[in-house]
Coordinates of C-alpha atoms (C1' of nucleotides) in Angstrom, one line a residue:
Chain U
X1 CA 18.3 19.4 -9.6
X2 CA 14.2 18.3 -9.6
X3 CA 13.5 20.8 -7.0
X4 CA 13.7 24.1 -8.6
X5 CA 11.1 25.2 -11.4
X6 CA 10.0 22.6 -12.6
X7 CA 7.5 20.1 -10.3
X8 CA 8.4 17.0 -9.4
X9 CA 6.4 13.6 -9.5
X10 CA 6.9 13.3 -5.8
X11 CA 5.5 17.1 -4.9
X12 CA 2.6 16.7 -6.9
X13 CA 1.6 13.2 -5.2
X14 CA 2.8 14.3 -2.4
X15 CA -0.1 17.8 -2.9
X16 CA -2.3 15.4 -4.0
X17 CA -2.5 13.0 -0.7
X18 CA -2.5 16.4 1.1
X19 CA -5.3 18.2 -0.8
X20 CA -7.4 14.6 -0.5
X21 CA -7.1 14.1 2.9
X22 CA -8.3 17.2 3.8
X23 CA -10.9 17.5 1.8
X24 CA -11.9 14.2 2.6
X25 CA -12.1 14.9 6.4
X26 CA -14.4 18.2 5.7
X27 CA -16.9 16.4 3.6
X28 CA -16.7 12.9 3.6
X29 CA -15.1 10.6 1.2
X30 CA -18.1 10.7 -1.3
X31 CA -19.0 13.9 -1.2
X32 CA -15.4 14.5 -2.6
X33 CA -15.1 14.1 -6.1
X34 CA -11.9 13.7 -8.7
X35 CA -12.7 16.8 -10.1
X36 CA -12.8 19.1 -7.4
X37 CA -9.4 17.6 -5.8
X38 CA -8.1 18.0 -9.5
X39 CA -9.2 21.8 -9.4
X40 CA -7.6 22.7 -6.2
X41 CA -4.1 21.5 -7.4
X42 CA -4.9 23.1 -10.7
X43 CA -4.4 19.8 -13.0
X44 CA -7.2 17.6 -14.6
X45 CA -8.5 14.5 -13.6
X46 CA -6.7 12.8 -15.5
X47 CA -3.8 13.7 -13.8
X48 CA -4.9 11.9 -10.6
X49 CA -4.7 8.8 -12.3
X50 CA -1.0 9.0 -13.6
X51 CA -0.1 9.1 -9.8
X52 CA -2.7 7.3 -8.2
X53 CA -4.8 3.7 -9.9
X54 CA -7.8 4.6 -8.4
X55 CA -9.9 7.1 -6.0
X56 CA -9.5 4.5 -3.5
X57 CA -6.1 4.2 -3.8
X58 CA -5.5 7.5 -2.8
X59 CA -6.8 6.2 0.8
X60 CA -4.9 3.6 0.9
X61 CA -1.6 5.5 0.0
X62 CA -3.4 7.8 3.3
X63 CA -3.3 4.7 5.5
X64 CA -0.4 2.9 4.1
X65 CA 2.1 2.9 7.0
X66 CA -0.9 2.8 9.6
X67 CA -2.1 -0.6 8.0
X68 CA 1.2 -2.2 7.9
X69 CA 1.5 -1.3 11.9
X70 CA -2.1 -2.6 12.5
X71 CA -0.5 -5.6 10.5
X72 CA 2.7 -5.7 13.1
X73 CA 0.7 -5.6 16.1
X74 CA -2.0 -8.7 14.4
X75 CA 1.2 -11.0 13.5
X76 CA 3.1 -9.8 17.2
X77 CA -0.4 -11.2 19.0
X78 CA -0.4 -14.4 17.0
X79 CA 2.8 -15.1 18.2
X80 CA 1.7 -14.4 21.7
X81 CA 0.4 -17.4 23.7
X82 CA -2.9 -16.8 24.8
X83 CA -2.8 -15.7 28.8
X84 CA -4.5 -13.4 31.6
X85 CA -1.8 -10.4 30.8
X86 CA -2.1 -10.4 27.2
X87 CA -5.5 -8.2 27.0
X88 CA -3.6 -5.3 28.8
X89 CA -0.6 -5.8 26.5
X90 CA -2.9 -6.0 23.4
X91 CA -4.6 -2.5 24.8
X92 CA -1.8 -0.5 25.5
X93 CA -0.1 -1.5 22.2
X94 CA -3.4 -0.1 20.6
X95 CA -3.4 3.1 22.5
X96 CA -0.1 3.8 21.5
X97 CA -0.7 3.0 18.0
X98 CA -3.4 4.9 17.9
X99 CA -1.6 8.1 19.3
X100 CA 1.1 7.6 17.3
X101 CA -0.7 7.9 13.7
X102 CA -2.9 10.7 15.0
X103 CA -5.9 11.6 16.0
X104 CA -7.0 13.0 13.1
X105 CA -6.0 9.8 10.5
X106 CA -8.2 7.9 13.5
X107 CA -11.2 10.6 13.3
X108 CA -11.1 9.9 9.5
X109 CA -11.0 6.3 9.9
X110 CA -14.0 5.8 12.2
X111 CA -16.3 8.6 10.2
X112 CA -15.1 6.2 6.8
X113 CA -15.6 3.2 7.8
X114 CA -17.4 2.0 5.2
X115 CA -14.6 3.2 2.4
X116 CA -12.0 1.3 4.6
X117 CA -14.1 -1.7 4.7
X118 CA -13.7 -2.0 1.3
X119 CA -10.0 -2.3 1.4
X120 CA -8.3 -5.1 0.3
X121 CA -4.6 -4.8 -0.3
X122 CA -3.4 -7.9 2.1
X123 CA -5.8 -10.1 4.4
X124 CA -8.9 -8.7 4.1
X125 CA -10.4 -5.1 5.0
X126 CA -9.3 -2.9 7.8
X127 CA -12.1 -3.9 9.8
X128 CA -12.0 -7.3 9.4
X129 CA -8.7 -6.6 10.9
X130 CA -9.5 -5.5 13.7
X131 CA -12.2 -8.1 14.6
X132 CA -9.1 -10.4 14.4
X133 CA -7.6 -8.4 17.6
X134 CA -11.0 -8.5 19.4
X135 CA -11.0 -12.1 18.8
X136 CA -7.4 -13.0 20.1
X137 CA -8.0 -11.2 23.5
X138 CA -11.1 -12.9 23.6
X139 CA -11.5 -15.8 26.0
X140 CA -14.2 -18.1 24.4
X141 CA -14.9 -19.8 27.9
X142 CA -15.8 -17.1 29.6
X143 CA -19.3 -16.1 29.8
X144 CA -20.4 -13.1 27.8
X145 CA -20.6 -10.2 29.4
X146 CA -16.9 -11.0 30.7
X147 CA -15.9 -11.2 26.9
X148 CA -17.8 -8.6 26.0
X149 CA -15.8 -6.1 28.6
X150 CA -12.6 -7.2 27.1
X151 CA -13.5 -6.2 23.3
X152 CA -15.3 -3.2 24.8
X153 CA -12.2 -2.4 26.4
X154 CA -10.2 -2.2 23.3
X155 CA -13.1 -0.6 21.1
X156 CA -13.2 2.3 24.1
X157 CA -10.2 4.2 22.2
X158 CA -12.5 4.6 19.8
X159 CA -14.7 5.4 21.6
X160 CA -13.1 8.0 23.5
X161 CA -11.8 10.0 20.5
X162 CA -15.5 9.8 19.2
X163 CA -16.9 11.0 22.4
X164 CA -14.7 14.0 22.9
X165 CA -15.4 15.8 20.2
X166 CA -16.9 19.5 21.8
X167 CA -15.0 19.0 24.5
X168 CA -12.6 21.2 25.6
X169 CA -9.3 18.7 25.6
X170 CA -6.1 18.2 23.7
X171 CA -5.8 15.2 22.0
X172 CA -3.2 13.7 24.3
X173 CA -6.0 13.9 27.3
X174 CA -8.1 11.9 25.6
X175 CA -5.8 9.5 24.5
X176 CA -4.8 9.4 28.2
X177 CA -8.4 9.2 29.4
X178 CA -9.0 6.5 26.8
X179 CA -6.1 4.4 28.0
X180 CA -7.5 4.6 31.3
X181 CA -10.6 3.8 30.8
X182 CA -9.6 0.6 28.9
X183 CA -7.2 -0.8 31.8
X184 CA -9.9 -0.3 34.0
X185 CA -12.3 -2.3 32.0
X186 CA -10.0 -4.9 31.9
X187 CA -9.8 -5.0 35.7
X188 CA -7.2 -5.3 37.8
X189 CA -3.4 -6.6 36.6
X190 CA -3.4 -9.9 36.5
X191 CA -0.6 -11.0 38.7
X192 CA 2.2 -12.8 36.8
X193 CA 1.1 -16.2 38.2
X194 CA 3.3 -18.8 37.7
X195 CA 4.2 -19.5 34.0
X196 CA 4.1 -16.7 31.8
X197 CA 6.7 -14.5 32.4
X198 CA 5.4 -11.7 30.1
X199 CA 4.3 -9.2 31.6
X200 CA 6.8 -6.7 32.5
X201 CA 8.0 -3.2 30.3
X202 CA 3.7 -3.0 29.2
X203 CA 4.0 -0.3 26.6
X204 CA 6.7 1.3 25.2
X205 CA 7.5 -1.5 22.3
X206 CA 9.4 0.4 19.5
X207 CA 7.9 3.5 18.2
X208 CA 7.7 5.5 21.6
X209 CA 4.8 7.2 20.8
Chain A
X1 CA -61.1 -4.8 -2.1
X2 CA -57.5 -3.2 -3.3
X3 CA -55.5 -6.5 -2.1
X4 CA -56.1 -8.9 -4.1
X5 CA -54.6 -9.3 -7.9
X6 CA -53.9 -5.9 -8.6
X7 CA -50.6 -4.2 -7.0
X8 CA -51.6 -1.0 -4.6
X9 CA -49.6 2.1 -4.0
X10 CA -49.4 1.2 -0.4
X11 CA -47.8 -2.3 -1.1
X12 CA -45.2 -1.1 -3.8
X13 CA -43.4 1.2 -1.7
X14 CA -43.4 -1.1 1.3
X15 CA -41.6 -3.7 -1.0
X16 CA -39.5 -0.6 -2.1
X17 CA -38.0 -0.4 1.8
X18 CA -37.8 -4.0 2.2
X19 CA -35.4 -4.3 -1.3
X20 CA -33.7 -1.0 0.1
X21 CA -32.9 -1.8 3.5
X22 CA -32.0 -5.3 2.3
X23 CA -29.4 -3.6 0.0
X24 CA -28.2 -1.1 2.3
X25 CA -27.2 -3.6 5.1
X26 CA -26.1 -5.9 3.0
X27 CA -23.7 -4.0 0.8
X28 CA -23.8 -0.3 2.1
X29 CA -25.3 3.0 0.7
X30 CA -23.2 3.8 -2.1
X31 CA -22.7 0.7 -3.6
X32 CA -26.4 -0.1 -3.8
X33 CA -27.9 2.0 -6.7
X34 CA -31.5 3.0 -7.7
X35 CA -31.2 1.0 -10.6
X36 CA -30.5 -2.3 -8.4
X37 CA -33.2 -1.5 -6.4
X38 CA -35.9 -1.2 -8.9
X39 CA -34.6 -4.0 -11.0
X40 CA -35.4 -6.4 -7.9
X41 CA -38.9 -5.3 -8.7
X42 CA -39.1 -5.4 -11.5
X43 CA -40.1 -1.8 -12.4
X44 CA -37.8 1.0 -13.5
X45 CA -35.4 3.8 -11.5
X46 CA -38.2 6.6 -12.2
X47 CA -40.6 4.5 -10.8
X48 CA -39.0 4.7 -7.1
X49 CA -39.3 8.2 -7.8
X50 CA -42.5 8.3 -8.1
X51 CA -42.5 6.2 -4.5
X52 CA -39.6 8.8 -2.5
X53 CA -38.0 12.2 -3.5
X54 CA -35.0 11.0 -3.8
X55 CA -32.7 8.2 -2.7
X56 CA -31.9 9.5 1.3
X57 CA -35.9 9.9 1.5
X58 CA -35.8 5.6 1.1
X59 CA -33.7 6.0 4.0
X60 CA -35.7 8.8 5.7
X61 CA -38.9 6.9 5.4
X62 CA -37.1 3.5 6.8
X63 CA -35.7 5.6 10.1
X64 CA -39.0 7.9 10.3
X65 CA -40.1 6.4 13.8
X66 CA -37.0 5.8 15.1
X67 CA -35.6 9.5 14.3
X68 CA -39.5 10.9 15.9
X69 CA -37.9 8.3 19.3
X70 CA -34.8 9.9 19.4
X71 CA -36.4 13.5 19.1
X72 CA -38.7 12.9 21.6
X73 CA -36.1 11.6 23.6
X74 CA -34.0 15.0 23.4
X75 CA -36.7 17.0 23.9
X76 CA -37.6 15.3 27.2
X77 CA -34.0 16.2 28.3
X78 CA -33.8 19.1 27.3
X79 CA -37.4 19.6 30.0
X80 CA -34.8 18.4 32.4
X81 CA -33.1 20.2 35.8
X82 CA -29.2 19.2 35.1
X83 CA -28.3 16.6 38.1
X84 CA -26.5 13.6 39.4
X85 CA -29.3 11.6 38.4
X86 CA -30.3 12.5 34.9
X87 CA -27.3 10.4 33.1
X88 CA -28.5 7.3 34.4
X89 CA -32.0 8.0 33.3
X90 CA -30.8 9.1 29.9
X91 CA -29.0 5.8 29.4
X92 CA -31.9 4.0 30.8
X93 CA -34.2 5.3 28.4
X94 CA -31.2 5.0 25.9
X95 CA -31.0 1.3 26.3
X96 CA -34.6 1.0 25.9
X97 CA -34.9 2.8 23.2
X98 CA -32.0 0.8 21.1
X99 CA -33.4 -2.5 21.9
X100 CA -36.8 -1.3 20.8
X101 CA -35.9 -0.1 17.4
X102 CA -34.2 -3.2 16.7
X103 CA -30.5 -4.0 16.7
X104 CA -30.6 -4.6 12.7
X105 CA -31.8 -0.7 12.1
X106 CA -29.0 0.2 14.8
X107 CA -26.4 -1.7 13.2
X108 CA -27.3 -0.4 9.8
X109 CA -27.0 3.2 11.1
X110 CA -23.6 3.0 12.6
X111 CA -22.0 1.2 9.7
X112 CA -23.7 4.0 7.4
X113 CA -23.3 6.9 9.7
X114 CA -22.2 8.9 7.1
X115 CA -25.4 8.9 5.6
X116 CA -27.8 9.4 8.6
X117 CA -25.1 12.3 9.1
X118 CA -26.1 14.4 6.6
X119 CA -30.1 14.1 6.8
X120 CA -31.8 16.7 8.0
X121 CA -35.8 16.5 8.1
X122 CA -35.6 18.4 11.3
X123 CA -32.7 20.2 13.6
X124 CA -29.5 19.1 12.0
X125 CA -28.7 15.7 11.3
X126 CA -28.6 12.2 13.2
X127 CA -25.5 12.1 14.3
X128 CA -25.7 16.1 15.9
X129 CA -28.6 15.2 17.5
X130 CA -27.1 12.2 19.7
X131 CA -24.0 15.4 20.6
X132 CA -27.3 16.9 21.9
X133 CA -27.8 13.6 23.9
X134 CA -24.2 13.4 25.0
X135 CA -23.9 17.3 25.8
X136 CA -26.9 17.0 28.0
X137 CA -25.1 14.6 30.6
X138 CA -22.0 15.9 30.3
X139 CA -20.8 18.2 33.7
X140 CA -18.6 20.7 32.1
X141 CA -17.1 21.4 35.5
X142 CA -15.7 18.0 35.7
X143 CA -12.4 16.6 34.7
X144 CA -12.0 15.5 31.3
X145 CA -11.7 11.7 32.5
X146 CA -14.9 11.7 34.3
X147 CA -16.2 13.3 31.3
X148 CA -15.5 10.9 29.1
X149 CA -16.6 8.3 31.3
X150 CA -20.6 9.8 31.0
X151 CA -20.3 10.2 27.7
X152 CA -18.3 6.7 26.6
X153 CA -21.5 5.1 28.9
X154 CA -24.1 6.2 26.3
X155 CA -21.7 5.3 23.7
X156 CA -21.8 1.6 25.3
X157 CA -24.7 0.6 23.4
X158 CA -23.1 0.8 20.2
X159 CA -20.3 -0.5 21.4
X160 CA -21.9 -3.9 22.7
X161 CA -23.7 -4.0 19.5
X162 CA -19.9 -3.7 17.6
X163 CA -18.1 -5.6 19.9
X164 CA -20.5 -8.3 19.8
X165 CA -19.8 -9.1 16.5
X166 CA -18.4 -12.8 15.7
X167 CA -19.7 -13.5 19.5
X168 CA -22.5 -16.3 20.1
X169 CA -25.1 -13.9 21.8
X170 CA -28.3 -13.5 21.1
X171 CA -29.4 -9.6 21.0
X172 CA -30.9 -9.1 24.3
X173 CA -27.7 -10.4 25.7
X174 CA -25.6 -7.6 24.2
X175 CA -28.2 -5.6 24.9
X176 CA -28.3 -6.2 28.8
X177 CA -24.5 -5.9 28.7
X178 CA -24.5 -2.6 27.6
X179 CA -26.9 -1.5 29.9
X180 CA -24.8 -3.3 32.9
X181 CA -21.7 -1.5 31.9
X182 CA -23.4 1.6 31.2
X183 CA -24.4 1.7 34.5
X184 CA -21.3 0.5 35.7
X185 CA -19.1 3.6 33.9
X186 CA -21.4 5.9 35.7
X187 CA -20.7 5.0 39.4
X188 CA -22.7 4.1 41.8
X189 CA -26.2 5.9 41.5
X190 CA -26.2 9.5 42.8
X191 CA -28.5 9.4 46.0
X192 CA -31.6 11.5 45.7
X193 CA -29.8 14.0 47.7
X194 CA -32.2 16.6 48.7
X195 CA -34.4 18.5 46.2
X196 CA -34.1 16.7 43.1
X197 CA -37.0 14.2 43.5
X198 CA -37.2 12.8 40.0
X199 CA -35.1 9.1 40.5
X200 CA -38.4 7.1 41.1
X201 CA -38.9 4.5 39.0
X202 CA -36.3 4.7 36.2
X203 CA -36.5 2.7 32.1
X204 CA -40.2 2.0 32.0
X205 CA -41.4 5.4 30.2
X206 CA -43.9 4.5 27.6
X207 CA -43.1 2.0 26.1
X208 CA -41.8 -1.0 27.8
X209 CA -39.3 -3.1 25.4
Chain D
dG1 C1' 8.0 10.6 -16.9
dT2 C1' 4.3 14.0 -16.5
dC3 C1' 0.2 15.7 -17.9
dT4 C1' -4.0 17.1 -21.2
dA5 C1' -8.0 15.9 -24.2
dT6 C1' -11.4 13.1 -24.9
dA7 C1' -14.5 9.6 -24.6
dC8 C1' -17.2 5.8 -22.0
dC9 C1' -20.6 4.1 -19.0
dC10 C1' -23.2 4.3 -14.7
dC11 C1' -25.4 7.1 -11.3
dG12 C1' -29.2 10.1 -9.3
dA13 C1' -32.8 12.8 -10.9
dT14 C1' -36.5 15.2 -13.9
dA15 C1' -40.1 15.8 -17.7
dG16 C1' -43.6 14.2 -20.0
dA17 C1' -46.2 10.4 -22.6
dC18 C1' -49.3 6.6 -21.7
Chain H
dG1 C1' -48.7 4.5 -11.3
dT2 C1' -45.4 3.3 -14.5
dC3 C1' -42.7 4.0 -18.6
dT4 C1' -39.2 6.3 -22.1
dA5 C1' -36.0 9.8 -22.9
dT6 C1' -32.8 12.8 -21.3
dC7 C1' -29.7 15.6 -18.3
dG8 C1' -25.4 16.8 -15.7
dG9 C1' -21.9 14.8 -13.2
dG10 C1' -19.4 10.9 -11.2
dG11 C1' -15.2 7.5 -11.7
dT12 C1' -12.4 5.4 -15.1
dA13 C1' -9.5 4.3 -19.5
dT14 C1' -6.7 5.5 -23.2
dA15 C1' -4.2 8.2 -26.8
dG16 C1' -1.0 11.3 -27.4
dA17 C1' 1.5 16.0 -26.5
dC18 C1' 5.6 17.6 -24.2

DNA sequence: GTCTATACCCCGATAGAC
DNA sequence: GTCTATCGGGGTATAGAC
């Protein structure tokens, strides 16, 4: 009986995260202050920081279940031993992570880097995090150009959602285009040698984006 | 006979954009304050005002010749016939012109994007005017993929220079990668076909980095 | 448990004295 | 050319009303 009149602590956080990331994406993350998310939701500032400990923390809340899979897909590659098909794997994991939390969240992330650099609620920031995926698909012995396609190849998502913006395509075509693209700079499958017995189902690994 | 004991004009704000740009890379936009920077001097906050406007015109004044490059750069394409050849010669003189600025000032401005974003001395902002750069070579007749492709090929720059983070290369490696798979995301080069008689003698346009 | 009122200190920026 | 003083507004903390 919390639903009727009378708002609940949920709704309002709920408004809150909603109001935030909107106005967040429109005009940056500094240009936003308490006060004018406060006003929108017709509260005070004060207010923000029953539900929330901090401005930041409102991002994190934002990015909470994205970190946590970023998280899955760092601890699943440390697992993996290191071999010719893991790049690809690595790859389309991404791109399917990335499609699944959105576009938009992704947009937001790239154009805020520096707020989610700052981040530190387990291992260190969200980009450090990701410089741990570049380094695990990154073969040390080969020379540097070589290794410099393979991180490229996983930073071409990115990449791709950056570069289509003003072009005339739906989100899933350049998520397709960027997967792709990121295969292709990885070169041709690696033929499952010998050993490793990996490579078989690539993508679809649990969320089914 | 102003550079001896006494401290010029001249001198003070140069040491104002070395503390600034220090600052800035080290520990981003936002968290370096006025106060911080004037303190390093030794002088007070309405001093540096005295020196810029305000704090983006530190910034402006830091990016001054390289923003002047990039103009110059968009206005020479915007002189251009649209054809098969002009994204190569874009991304030639792209290349050129990031390794000429210096990687540091290029890495500073995609990890504060946000801030070059909203600067506008002339036409809109930084990051609108490279759109103009990536418009320019985009054929809007072809399909999204090879689209992307074009436009992910200027992007490559930055992308060696994010990429190559963590890796032992020196800067003119990175640099020559990204120019390699530039070239290599924009197919083999266009032959000069039949009118168009502009492909001569590609990068070397002024001034020779 | 949910929110308001109020106060704190730092920030960027300006005006005016020296 | 540099300082002091001051302004409005930012994020943050807390006391207390309901």
């Amino acid at each position: 009986m919390t639903g009727a009149g009378r708002r609940s602590g949920q709704d309002t956080k709920a408004r809150i995260q909603e109001v935030a990331l909107t106005l967040f994406t429109e005009q940056g993350y500094e240009a936003t202050s308490m006060r004018e998310i406060a006003e929108r939701l017709h509260i005070t500032k004060a207010a923000l920081y029953y539900h929330f400990k901090n401005k930041e923390d409102i991002v994190v809340s934002l990015f909470g279940r994205q970190m946590a899979a970023v998280d899955d897909l760092i601890d699943w590659v440390a697992d993996q031993p290191p071999g010719p098909g893991l790049p690809r794997e690595v790859v389309e994991r991404w791109v399917a992570l990335s499609s699944e939390l959105g576009v938009r969240l992704f947009r937001f992330a790239m154009a805020n880097q520096h707020v989610l650099r700052e981040l530190k609620p387990r291992r260190e920031g969200a980009f450090e995090r990701f410089q741990v995926l570049l380094d695990a698909i990154t073969d040390p012995d080969a020379p540097v150009a070589e290794q410099l396609r393979t991180r490229v190849a996983l930073l071409s998502v990115q990449m791709c959602l950056m570069a289509g913006r003003g072009l005339e395509a739906t989100d899933d075509e350049l998520t397709d285009a960027a997967r792709a693209l990121a295969l292709e700079l990885l070169g041709p499958p690696a033929r499952p040698a010998a050993g490793t017995g990996a490579g078989a189902g690539a993508a679809g690994t649990g969320t089914g984006a």
